[in-house]
Amino acid sequence: DIQMTQSPSTLSASVGDRVTITCRASQSISNWLAWYQQKPGKAPKLLIYKASSLESGVPSRFSGSRSGAEFTLTISSLQPDDFATYYCQQFESSPWTFGHGTKVEIK
Amino acid sequence: QVQLQESGPGLVKPSETLSLTCAVSGGSISSSSFYWGWIRQFPGMGLECLGSIYYTGSIYFNPSLESRVTMSIDTSRNQFSLKLSSVTAADTAVYYCARQRGHSGGWCLDYWGQGLLVTVSS
């Protein structure tokens, strides 16, 4: 299975901060990566697909990028609604594995 | 707007079979553009894909679960189902069904059900 190493596991930030979350794949996954946001008691919500494509309806402060085997989710200016847990998921090969999540907390 | 809704028992006894159904509304399960998947989330919050099924019946299984998982699709009822046999406490999780895009859409999971907590306990 492809292992997805996500960091940090927890991040404390303030409203307006620029936030960066990283996901590294154990082998090449091309651009087959998605990012999700999950709030307590809710299902994950798709934010980014194909590493950098913004899902329809998702605010433009969210962006995704790739540098080799490292993928980054950036929130340009953190908003109150953004405090949540974020997961990456690869789709290079089945089983489609997830990172362990990054919880974004209020500083 | 596509909606998915899981249904099934919230409590299953060890060694028995967990059976869940996902009803899809707002879109056809027979669309050639999508797969239909099952994902679970453990109490520690980790996420695991169990598998995905296409309207033709073609299936991707998670190899670690393949011997215990059965998936089926009912296009006449616009729903798909999961069976997980010989469950143990380690199968306790929130089970989600989701729509999965095909290759051109990046394979991602774009619509999810609300989730169903299944506890394995005697």
Tab-separated table of C-alpha atoms in Angstrom, chain A residues 1 32-34 36 38 41-46 48-50 55-56 85 87 89 91 94-100, chain B residues 39 41 45-49 52 60-64 96 100-101 103-110 112-115:
chain	number	residue	atom	x	y	z
A	1	ASP	CA	0.000	0.000	0.000
A	32	TRP	CA	-3.554	11.719	-8.034
A	33	LEU	CA	-4.125	13.454	-4.719
A	34	ALA	CA	-7.146	15.015	-3.053
A	36	TYR	CA	-10.619	17.026	2.359
A	38	GLN	CA	-13.731	17.377	8.118
A	41	GLY	CA	-19.621	14.704	13.472
A	42	LYS	CA	-19.610	15.396	9.739
A	43	ALA	CA	-18.388	13.594	6.640
A	44	PRO	CA	-15.230	14.802	4.921
A	45	LYS	CA	-15.749	17.524	2.320
A	46	LEU	CA	-13.749	17.622	-0.908
A	48	ILE	CA	-8.916	19.952	-3.885
A	49	TYR	CA	-8.543	17.171	-6.475
A	50	LYS	CA	-5.769	16.245	-8.912
A	55	GLU	CA	-13.513	21.910	-6.185
A	56	SER	CA	-16.514	23.956	-7.273
A	85	THR	CA	-9.239	18.485	10.460
A	87	TYR	CA	-6.873	14.855	5.217
A	89	GLN	CA	-5.827	10.903	-0.041
A	91	PHE	CA	-5.528	7.684	-5.953
A	94	SER	CA	-5.828	0.838	-4.767
A	95	PRO	CA	-6.302	0.828	-1.826
A	96	TRP	CA	-6.804	4.599	-1.932
A	97	THR	CA	-4.999	5.556	1.273
A	98	PHE	CA	-5.417	8.622	3.458
A	99	GLY	CA	-3.005	10.668	5.500
A	100	HIS	CA	-3.580	10.620	9.258
B	39	ILE	CA	-15.046	4.262	3.559
B	41	GLN	CA	-13.429	6.029	10.033
B	45	MET	CA	-10.148	9.267	13.358
B	46	GLY	CA	-8.125	7.276	10.783
B	47	LEU	CA	-9.864	6.756	7.426
B	48	GLU	CA	-9.836	3.533	5.392
B	49	CYS	CA	-11.290	2.752	1.973
B	52	SER	CA	-15.631	0.847	-4.800
B	60	TYR	CA	-12.047	-2.464	-6.446
B	61	PHE	CA	-11.458	-4.088	-3.063
B	62	ASN	CA	-9.025	-3.165	-0.340
B	63	PRO	CA	-6.793	-6.279	-0.425
B	64	SER	CA	-6.534	-6.341	3.378
B	96	TYR	CA	-19.550	6.214	4.990
B	100	GLN	CA	-16.156	8.449	-6.545
B	101	ARG	CA	-15.263	10.246	-9.774
B	103	HIS	CA	-10.201	8.937	-14.116
B	104	SER	CA	-11.029	12.242	-15.793
B	105	GLY	CA	-12.348	13.618	-12.505
B	106	GLY	CA	-9.293	12.652	-10.503
B	107	TRP	CA	-10.840	9.613	-8.805
B	108	CYS	CA	-11.713	11.680	-5.744
B	109	LEU	CA	-14.707	11.219	-3.442
B	110	ASP	CA	-16.957	14.181	-4.119
B	112	TRP	CA	-20.486	11.550	0.969
B	113	GLY	CA	-23.270	10.169	3.099
B	114	GLN	CA	-23.647	11.436	6.651
B	115	GLY	CA	-22.078	8.278	8.074
